[in-house]
Coordinates of C-alpha atoms in Angstrom, one line a residue:
X32 CA 51.9 150.0 105.3
X33 CA 54.1 152.3 103.2
X34 CA 56.8 152.3 105.8
X35 CA 56.7 148.4 106.0
X36 CA 57.0 148.2 102.2
X37 CA 60.0 150.6 102.2
X38 CA 61.7 148.6 104.9
X39 CA 61.0 145.3 103.2
X40 CA 62.3 146.7 99.8
X41 CA 65.4 148.0 101.5
X42 CA 66.0 144.7 103.1
X43 CA 65.7 142.8 99.8
X44 CA 67.9 145.3 98.0
X45 CA 70.5 145.1 100.8
X46 CA 70.5 141.3 100.8
X47 CA 70.6 141.2 97.0
X48 CA 73.5 143.7 96.9
X49 CA 75.4 141.6 99.6
X50 CA 75.0 138.4 97.6
X51 CA 75.9 140.1 94.4
X52 CA 79.1 141.6 95.8
X53 CA 80.0 138.3 97.5
X54 CA 79.4 136.4 94.3
X55 CA 81.5 138.8 92.3
X56 CA 84.3 138.8 94.8
X57 CA 84.4 135.0 95.0
X58 CA 83.8 134.4 91.3
X59 CA 87.2 135.8 90.6
X60 CA 89.6 132.9 89.9
X61 CA 93.2 133.1 90.9
X62 CA 95.4 134.1 88.1
X63 CA 96.0 131.2 85.6
X64 CA 93.9 128.9 87.8
X65 CA 92.1 125.9 86.4
X66 CA 88.5 126.4 85.2
X67 CA 85.4 124.9 86.9
X68 CA 82.0 125.6 88.4
X69 CA 81.7 128.3 91.0
X70 CA 78.4 127.2 92.4
X71 CA 76.4 129.5 94.7
X72 CA 77.5 132.4 97.0
X73 CA 78.7 131.4 100.4
X74 CA 78.5 127.6 99.7
X75 CA 80.0 127.2 96.2
X76 CA 79.5 123.6 94.9
X77 CA 78.4 122.2 98.3
X78 CA 74.7 121.9 97.4
X79 CA 75.7 119.4 94.7
X80 CA 78.2 117.6 96.9
X81 CA 76.2 114.4 97.4
X82 CA 76.4 110.9 96.0
X83 CA 79.5 109.6 94.4
X84 CA 81.6 112.8 94.0
X85 CA 84.2 110.9 91.9
X86 CA 81.6 110.2 89.3
X87 CA 80.2 113.8 89.4
X88 CA 83.7 115.3 89.0
X89 CA 84.4 112.9 86.2
X90 CA 81.4 114.2 84.3
X91 CA 82.7 117.8 84.6
X92 CA 85.8 116.7 82.7
X93 CA 84.1 117.0 79.3
X94 CA 83.3 120.6 79.9
X95 CA 86.3 121.8 82.0
X96 CA 89.1 119.4 81.2
X97 CA 91.5 117.1 83.1
X98 CA 92.5 119.7 85.7
X99 CA 89.5 121.5 87.1
X100 CA 88.6 123.7 90.1
X101 CA 85.7 123.3 92.4
X102 CA 84.5 126.2 94.6
X103 CA 83.9 124.7 98.1
X104 CA 82.5 127.5 100.3
X105 CA 85.0 130.3 99.8
X106 CA 87.9 128.0 98.8
X107 CA 88.9 126.7 95.4
X108 CA 89.9 123.1 95.3
X109 CA 91.6 121.4 92.4
X110 CA 90.4 118.0 91.0
X111 CA 92.8 116.0 88.8
X112 CA 90.7 114.0 86.4
X113 CA 93.0 111.6 84.5
X114 CA 95.9 109.2 85.2
X115 CA 98.6 111.2 83.5
X116 CA 98.0 114.4 85.5
X117 CA 97.6 112.5 88.8
X118 CA 100.8 110.7 88.1
X119 CA 102.5 114.0 87.3
X120 CA 101.3 115.6 90.5
X121 CA 101.4 112.8 93.1
X122 CA 104.4 110.8 91.8
X123 CA 106.7 113.0 89.6
X124 CA 106.0 116.1 91.7
X125 CA 105.2 114.2 94.9
X126 CA 107.3 116.7 97.0
X127 CA 105.0 119.5 95.9
X128 CA 101.6 117.7 96.2
X129 CA 102.0 115.4 99.3
X130 CA 100.7 117.8 102.0
X131 CA 97.6 117.4 104.0
X132 CA 95.3 120.4 104.3
X133 CA 94.4 122.0 107.6
X134 CA 90.7 121.1 107.8
X135 CA 88.8 122.3 110.8
X136 CA 86.7 119.2 111.1
X137 CA 89.7 116.8 111.2
X138 CA 91.7 119.2 113.3
X139 CA 88.9 119.2 115.9
X140 CA 88.6 115.4 115.9
X141 CA 92.2 114.3 115.7
X142 CA 94.3 117.4 116.2
X143 CA 96.5 116.7 113.2
X144 CA 97.8 113.5 114.7
X145 CA 98.0 109.9 113.3
X146 CA 99.4 109.1 109.9
X147 CA 96.7 109.8 107.3
X148 CA 96.1 113.5 108.1
X149 CA 99.6 114.4 109.2
X150 CA 101.1 117.0 106.9
X151 CA 104.1 116.1 104.8
X152 CA 107.4 116.7 106.6
X153 CA 109.8 115.0 108.9
X154 CA 107.2 113.8 111.3
X155 CA 105.2 112.1 108.6
X156 CA 108.3 110.5 107.0
X157 CA 109.4 109.1 110.4
X158 CA 105.9 107.7 111.1
X159 CA 105.5 106.2 107.7
X160 CA 109.0 104.6 107.8
X161 CA 108.1 103.1 111.2
X162 CA 104.7 101.9 109.9
X163 CA 106.2 100.2 106.8
X164 CA 108.9 98.5 108.8
X165 CA 106.4 97.3 111.5
X166 CA 103.7 96.2 109.1
X167 CA 106.2 94.1 107.2
X168 CA 106.6 92.1 110.5
X169 CA 110.1 93.2 111.6
X170 CA 110.3 93.1 115.4
X171 CA 106.5 92.6 115.8
X172 CA 104.9 89.4 116.9
X173 CA 105.8 85.8 116.3
X174 CA 103.9 85.2 113.0
X175 CA 104.1 86.8 109.6
X176 CA 101.3 88.9 108.2
X177 CA 100.4 86.1 105.7
X178 CA 100.2 83.5 108.5
X179 CA 97.8 85.8 110.4
X180 CA 95.4 86.1 107.4
X181 CA 95.5 82.4 106.7
X182 CA 94.8 81.6 110.3
X183 CA 91.9 84.0 110.4
X184 CA 90.2 82.6 107.3
X185 CA 88.5 79.5 108.9
X186 CA 87.0 81.8 111.6
X187 CA 85.4 84.0 108.9
X188 CA 84.1 80.9 107.0
X189 CA 82.5 79.5 110.2
X190 CA 80.9 82.9 110.9
X191 CA 79.5 83.2 107.4
X192 CA 77.8 79.8 107.8
X193 CA 76.5 80.3 111.3
X194 CA 73.0 81.1 110.0
X195 CA 70.9 80.1 107.0
X196 CA 70.8 83.6 105.6
X197 CA 73.6 86.2 106.3
X198 CA 72.0 89.6 107.0
X199 CA 75.1 91.4 108.4
X200 CA 77.7 90.7 105.8
X201 CA 79.5 94.0 106.3
X202 CA 79.9 93.4 110.0
X203 CA 81.2 89.8 109.5
X204 CA 83.8 91.0 106.9
X205 CA 84.8 93.7 109.4
X206 CA 85.3 91.0 112.0
X207 CA 87.9 89.2 109.9
X208 CA 89.7 92.2 108.5
X209 CA 89.8 94.1 111.8
X210 CA 91.2 91.0 113.6
X211 CA 94.2 91.2 111.3
X212 CA 94.8 94.7 112.6
X213 CA 94.2 93.5 116.1
X214 CA 96.9 90.8 115.7
X215 CA 99.4 93.4 114.5
X216 CA 98.5 96.3 116.9
X217 CA 97.4 94.4 120.1
X218 CA 99.4 91.2 119.6
X219 CA 96.3 89.0 119.6
X220 CA 93.0 88.3 117.8
X221 CA 89.5 88.4 119.5
X222 CA 86.6 86.0 119.3
X223 CA 83.8 87.4 117.2
X224 CA 81.4 87.4 120.2
X225 CA 83.8 89.3 122.4
X226 CA 81.9 92.2 123.9
X227 CA 84.7 94.8 123.5
X228 CA 85.6 93.6 120.0
X229 CA 81.9 93.8 118.8
X230 CA 81.7 97.3 120.2
X231 CA 84.8 98.3 118.4
X232 CA 83.4 97.0 115.1
X233 CA 80.1 98.8 115.6
X234 CA 82.0 102.1 116.1
X235 CA 84.1 101.5 113.0
X236 CA 81.0 100.8 110.9
X237 CA 79.3 103.9 112.3
X238 CA 81.9 106.2 110.8
X239 CA 80.7 105.4 107.3
X240 CA 77.0 104.8 107.8
X241 CA 74.7 106.2 105.2
X242 CA 72.6 108.4 107.5
X243 CA 71.4 112.0 107.5
X244 CA 73.8 112.8 110.4
X245 CA 76.8 111.5 108.6
X246 CA 75.9 113.4 105.4
X247 CA 75.8 116.6 107.6
X248 CA 79.3 115.8 109.0
X249 CA 80.5 115.2 105.4
X250 CA 79.3 118.7 104.4
X251 CA 81.1 120.2 107.4
X252 CA 84.3 118.7 106.1
X253 CA 83.8 120.6 102.9
X254 CA 82.4 123.8 104.4
X255 CA 83.6 124.1 108.1
X256 CA 81.5 127.2 108.8
X257 CA 78.4 125.0 108.8
X258 CA 79.5 123.5 112.1
X259 CA 78.0 126.6 113.9
X260 CA 74.5 125.8 112.8
X261 CA 72.5 123.8 115.4
X262 CA 71.6 120.8 113.2
X263 CA 75.3 120.4 112.0
X264 CA 76.5 121.0 115.6
X265 CA 74.4 118.1 116.9
X266 CA 75.7 115.7 114.2
X267 CA 79.3 116.8 114.9
X268 CA 78.8 116.1 118.6
X269 CA 77.5 112.6 118.0
X270 CA 80.4 111.8 115.7
X271 CA 82.9 113.2 118.1
X272 CA 81.4 111.1 120.9
X273 CA 81.9 107.9 118.9
X274 CA 85.6 108.8 118.2
X275 CA 86.2 109.7 121.8
X276 CA 84.8 106.4 122.9
X277 CA 87.1 104.6 120.4
X278 CA 90.1 106.6 121.6
X279 CA 89.3 105.8 125.2
X280 CA 89.2 102.0 124.4
X281 CA 92.6 102.3 122.6
X282 CA 94.1 104.4 125.5
X283 CA 93.2 101.7 128.0
X284 CA 95.0 99.1 125.9
X285 CA 98.0 101.4 125.4
X286 CA 98.3 101.9 129.2
X287 CA 98.2 98.2 129.8
X288 CA 101.0 97.8 127.3
X289 CA 103.1 100.4 129.0
X290 CA 102.6 98.7 132.4
X291 CA 103.8 95.3 131.0
X292 CA 106.4 96.6 128.5
X293 CA 109.6 94.6 128.1
X294 CA 112.1 96.0 125.6
X295 CA 113.4 92.4 125.1
X296 CA 110.0 91.1 124.1
X297 CA 108.4 93.4 121.5
X298 CA 105.0 91.9 121.1
X299 CA 103.2 94.1 118.7
X300 CA 102.8 97.5 117.0
X301 CA 102.1 99.3 120.3
X302 CA 105.2 97.9 122.0
X303 CA 107.3 98.9 119.0
X304 CA 106.0 102.4 119.2
X305 CA 106.6 102.6 123.0
X306 CA 110.1 101.5 122.4
X307 CA 110.6 104.4 120.0
X308 CA 109.2 106.7 122.7
X309 CA 111.5 105.3 125.4
X310 CA 114.5 105.8 123.1
X311 CA 113.9 109.5 123.0
X312 CA 112.2 109.7 119.5
X313 CA 109.4 111.9 120.8
X314 CA 107.6 115.0 119.8
X315 CA 109.9 116.1 117.0
X316 CA 109.7 112.6 115.4
X317 CA 106.0 112.0 116.1
X318 CA 106.4 109.4 118.8
X319 CA 104.0 110.6 121.5
X320 CA 100.9 109.1 123.1
X321 CA 98.7 111.3 121.0
X322 CA 100.3 110.2 117.7
X323 CA 100.2 106.5 118.8
X324 CA 96.4 106.6 119.6
X325 CA 95.5 108.2 116.4
X326 CA 97.9 106.1 114.4
X327 CA 96.1 103.0 115.7
X328 CA 92.8 104.7 114.9
X329 CA 94.0 105.3 111.3
X330 CA 95.1 101.7 110.9
X331 CA 91.7 100.4 112.0
X332 CA 89.6 102.9 110.0
X333 CA 91.6 102.8 106.8
X334 CA 92.7 99.2 107.2
X335 CA 89.3 97.7 107.9
X336 CA 86.7 99.7 106.0
X337 CA 88.1 99.7 102.5
X338 CA 89.2 96.0 102.5
X339 CA 85.9 94.7 104.0
X340 CA 84.0 96.9 101.5
X341 CA 85.9 95.3 98.7
X342 CA 85.1 91.8 100.0
X343 CA 81.4 92.7 100.3
X344 CA 81.4 94.0 96.7
X345 CA 83.0 90.7 95.6
X346 CA 80.1 88.8 97.2
X347 CA 77.6 90.9 95.4
X348 CA 79.5 90.5 92.1
X349 CA 79.2 86.7 92.6
X350 CA 75.4 87.0 92.9
X351 CA 75.2 89.1 89.7
X352 CA 77.9 87.2 87.8
X353 CA 77.9 83.6 89.1
X354 CA 80.2 82.5 86.3
X355 CA 82.9 84.6 87.9
X356 CA 82.6 82.5 91.1
X357 CA 82.8 79.3 89.2
X358 CA 85.9 80.3 87.2
X359 CA 87.7 81.2 90.4
X360 CA 86.6 77.9 92.0
X361 CA 88.0 76.1 88.9
X362 CA 91.3 77.7 89.4
X363 CA 91.3 76.9 93.1
X364 CA 90.5 73.2 92.3
X365 CA 93.4 73.1 89.7
X366 CA 96.0 74.9 91.8
X367 CA 95.1 74.4 95.5
X368 CA 92.6 71.6 95.7
X369 CA 89.8 71.1 98.2
X370 CA 92.1 70.5 101.2
X371 CA 95.0 72.9 100.4
X372 CA 95.4 76.2 102.1
X373 CA 95.2 79.3 99.9
X374 CA 98.3 81.5 100.2
X375 CA 100.1 84.2 98.2
X376 CA 102.3 81.6 96.6
X377 CA 99.3 80.5 94.6
X378 CA 98.5 83.9 93.2
X379 CA 100.7 83.8 90.1
X380 CA 99.1 80.5 89.1
X381 CA 95.6 81.9 89.2
X382 CA 95.3 84.5 86.5
X383 CA 91.5 84.7 86.4
X384 CA 91.3 85.3 90.1
X385 CA 93.8 88.1 89.8
X386 CA 91.9 89.6 86.9
X387 CA 88.6 89.4 88.9
X388 CA 90.2 91.3 91.9
X389 CA 91.7 93.9 89.7
X390 CA 88.4 94.5 87.8
X391 CA 86.6 94.7 91.1
X392 CA 89.0 97.3 92.3
X393 CA 88.5 99.3 89.1
X394 CA 84.8 99.0 88.8
X395 CA 83.9 99.4 92.5
X396 CA 86.6 101.8 93.5
X397 CA 86.5 101.9 97.4
X398 CA 87.9 105.4 97.6
X399 CA 86.8 107.3 94.5
X400 CA 88.7 110.5 95.5
X401 CA 91.4 109.0 97.6
X402 CA 92.4 111.3 100.5
X403 CA 92.8 115.1 100.3
X404 CA 96.2 116.3 99.2
X405 CA 97.7 119.8 99.6
X406 CA 100.1 121.7 97.4
X407 CA 103.2 122.3 99.7
X408 CA 104.6 124.9 97.2
X409 CA 103.4 126.8 94.2
X410 CA 103.5 124.5 91.1
X411 CA 102.2 124.1 87.6
X412 CA 100.0 121.4 86.1
X413 CA 99.1 121.4 82.4
X414 CA 100.0 125.0 82.2
X415 CA 97.8 126.1 85.2
X416 CA 99.3 127.6 88.3
X417 CA 98.5 125.8 91.5
X418 CA 99.2 128.1 94.5
X419 CA 100.7 126.8 97.7
X420 CA 98.2 125.4 100.3
X421 CA 95.6 124.6 97.5
X422 CA 93.5 121.5 98.3
X423 CA 94.0 118.8 95.6
X424 CA 91.9 115.7 94.9
X425 CA 93.1 112.9 92.7
X426 CA 89.9 111.5 91.1
X427 CA 90.7 107.8 91.0
X428 CA 87.2 107.1 89.7
X429 CA 87.9 109.1 86.6
X430 CA 91.0 107.0 86.0
X431 CA 89.1 103.8 86.4
X432 CA 86.3 104.9 84.1
X433 CA 88.4 106.5 81.4
X434 CA 87.0 105.1 78.1
X435 CA 90.3 105.8 76.4
X436 CA 91.9 103.2 78.7
X437 CA 89.1 100.8 79.4
X438 CA 86.7 99.7 76.7
X439 CA 83.1 100.0 77.9
X440 CA 84.2 101.0 81.5
X441 CA 80.7 100.6 82.9
X442 CA 80.8 96.9 82.1
X443 CA 82.1 94.5 84.8
X444 CA 84.4 92.2 82.8
X445 CA 87.4 90.6 84.5
X446 CA 88.5 89.2 81.1
X447 CA 89.7 92.7 80.1
X448 CA 92.8 91.9 82.2
X449 CA 93.6 88.6 80.5
X450 CA 95.8 88.4 77.4
X451 CA 95.2 86.0 74.4
X452 CA 97.0 83.3 76.3
X453 CA 94.8 83.6 79.4
X454 CA 97.5 85.2 81.5
X455 CA 96.9 88.1 83.9
X456 CA 97.8 91.6 82.7
X457 CA 98.5 93.9 85.6
X458 CA 97.4 97.5 84.8
X459 CA 99.2 100.5 86.2
X460 CA 95.9 102.4 85.5
X461 CA 94.1 100.6 88.3
X462 CA 95.2 102.6 91.3
X463 CA 92.8 102.0 94.2
X464 CA 95.6 102.7 96.7
X465 CA 96.6 106.0 94.9
X466 CA 100.2 106.6 93.9
X467 CA 103.2 108.6 95.0
X468 CA 104.6 109.3 98.5
X469 CA 101.1 109.3 100.1
X470 CA 99.9 106.1 98.6
X471 CA 98.2 103.7 101.1
X472 CA 100.5 102.5 103.8
X473 CA 98.6 99.2 104.0
X474 CA 98.5 98.4 100.3
X475 CA 100.4 95.1 100.6
X476 CA 98.4 93.9 103.5
X477 CA 95.1 94.8 101.9
X478 CA 96.0 93.0 98.6
X479 CA 97.0 89.9 100.7
X480 CA 93.7 89.9 102.7
X481 CA 91.5 90.2 99.6
X482 CA 93.2 87.4 97.8
X483 CA 93.4 85.0 100.7
X484 CA 89.9 85.7 102.2
X485 CA 88.3 85.6 98.8
X486 CA 89.9 82.3 97.7
X487 CA 89.3 80.8 101.1
X488 CA 85.6 81.6 100.9
X489 CA 85.1 80.3 97.3
X490 CA 87.1 77.2 98.1
X491 CA 84.8 76.1 100.9
X492 CA 81.5 77.9 100.2
X493 CA 79.0 78.7 97.4
X494 CA 77.8 82.3 97.5
X495 CA 74.1 82.2 96.7
X496 CA 71.2 84.8 96.7
X497 CA 68.6 84.9 99.3
X498 CA 65.3 84.1 97.5
X499 CA 63.4 86.0 100.2
X500 CA 64.9 89.4 99.5
X501 CA 65.9 91.6 96.5
X502 CA 69.5 92.5 95.7
X503 CA 70.7 96.1 95.5
X504 CA 72.0 97.4 92.1
X505 CA 75.6 96.2 91.6
X506 CA 76.3 99.3 89.6
X507 CA 75.4 101.9 92.2
X508 CA 76.5 102.2 95.8
X509 CA 76.6 104.5 98.9
X510 CA 79.3 107.2 99.0
X511 CA 80.4 108.5 102.4
X512 CA 84.2 109.0 101.6
X513 CA 84.2 105.2 101.1
X514 CA 82.1 103.7 98.2
X515 CA 80.1 100.8 99.6
X516 CA 77.4 98.5 98.4
X517 CA 73.9 98.8 99.9
X518 CA 73.0 96.2 102.4
X519 CA 71.8 92.8 101.1
X520 CA 71.1 89.3 102.3
X521 CA 73.2 86.4 101.1
X522 CA 73.4 82.6 101.6
X523 CA 76.6 80.6 102.1
X524 CA 76.3 76.9 101.2
X525 CA 79.2 74.5 102.0
X526 CA 80.6 72.8 99.0

């Protein structure tokens, strides 16, 4: 009994000493580094890394300031908590803060390829230039991007009215938005009941599901060592399986394009990319099969999820604020009419609609923390030293909820963006697509989709609550990188 007690005491003392030493070693901040919470030994702030992290980090601003550090496992990340410092880092010092960190989770899944997670350098610049040119419509397809969105709108409206109560709103919005990507990437759209297309949408939706497994994967992205634990390993395997299935689908389409490629008839994004490959712009420029597949995956993931999420939030906003829907309809009646076709040429004549969309982007920010950045060189922000290779988050949520910029920011009020004459006031403090060299590649397309799909829906349909089910809270959502509303039922009634 005495020997057991001694051994047990020794074990406790040893464990206590280990954690004490570990804590002391990891509590030491780098010289002149921003202040912030250290959290617990081994894991740092990870136990608190749930829910809307943008909102949580914003609350730390009062205690720690506009530039703070967060201990994630054994690394210190920097969070930028207001517009001025984000603008300084990502725009004015974009060359120093436009890198992408080496993250074991993303490296394992995508191998550093694609466009979103490619580090800042010549490869990234080549791929971004190619993407901007192609997405503007030069050399791709026979129709403009706007024509594609306009043509897709009636299909979406028909789908939304295919049943008395719509119970799969996120999926239906995904259909429409994803089909725009399909038109650009594959050269054609798909029927909403096409088996392969439906499978593609289900995979896309699975990436951001609010499930226990996805939360575990999210934690692995913050603390990669967790991937060795059985429960995390199982979640990672499931996620990797979905991504591999997605890549296999894209690879099949890519090979079909290669077999039918004609340099005199560039049909779509894939053909344009293959042309670059055939012209010898290969590995050093990023034009390889691997980069192509993950570039397409990036376009679908980023180009579908955030835009469809914004449209779903808009429908929920109409249910909580029916006056917003009627004001938008009044503008549609005055500017477009019942039989006209909504297009971007109408936008400047519809100030309230523009104000509603901007307020929705502010109030229900789809990417509260944007995408990870990395310091590509040692730099300073607000007097603090930011070492090279430091992970940096721009907290877009804190910009959108800054009470010094927006009066009563928790209130959803589109009128805040109208002047005394009722004209729309564009705000450079509403930055859902981030800013600087790494701002969203598809910003122009996303803005176009939201405006045309939204006005198209309101022109033809009334958005009404389902009396048989309760609505989720409009002021809270589900955060899994993307900030989405909780599921809800809705009715669409023809006007």
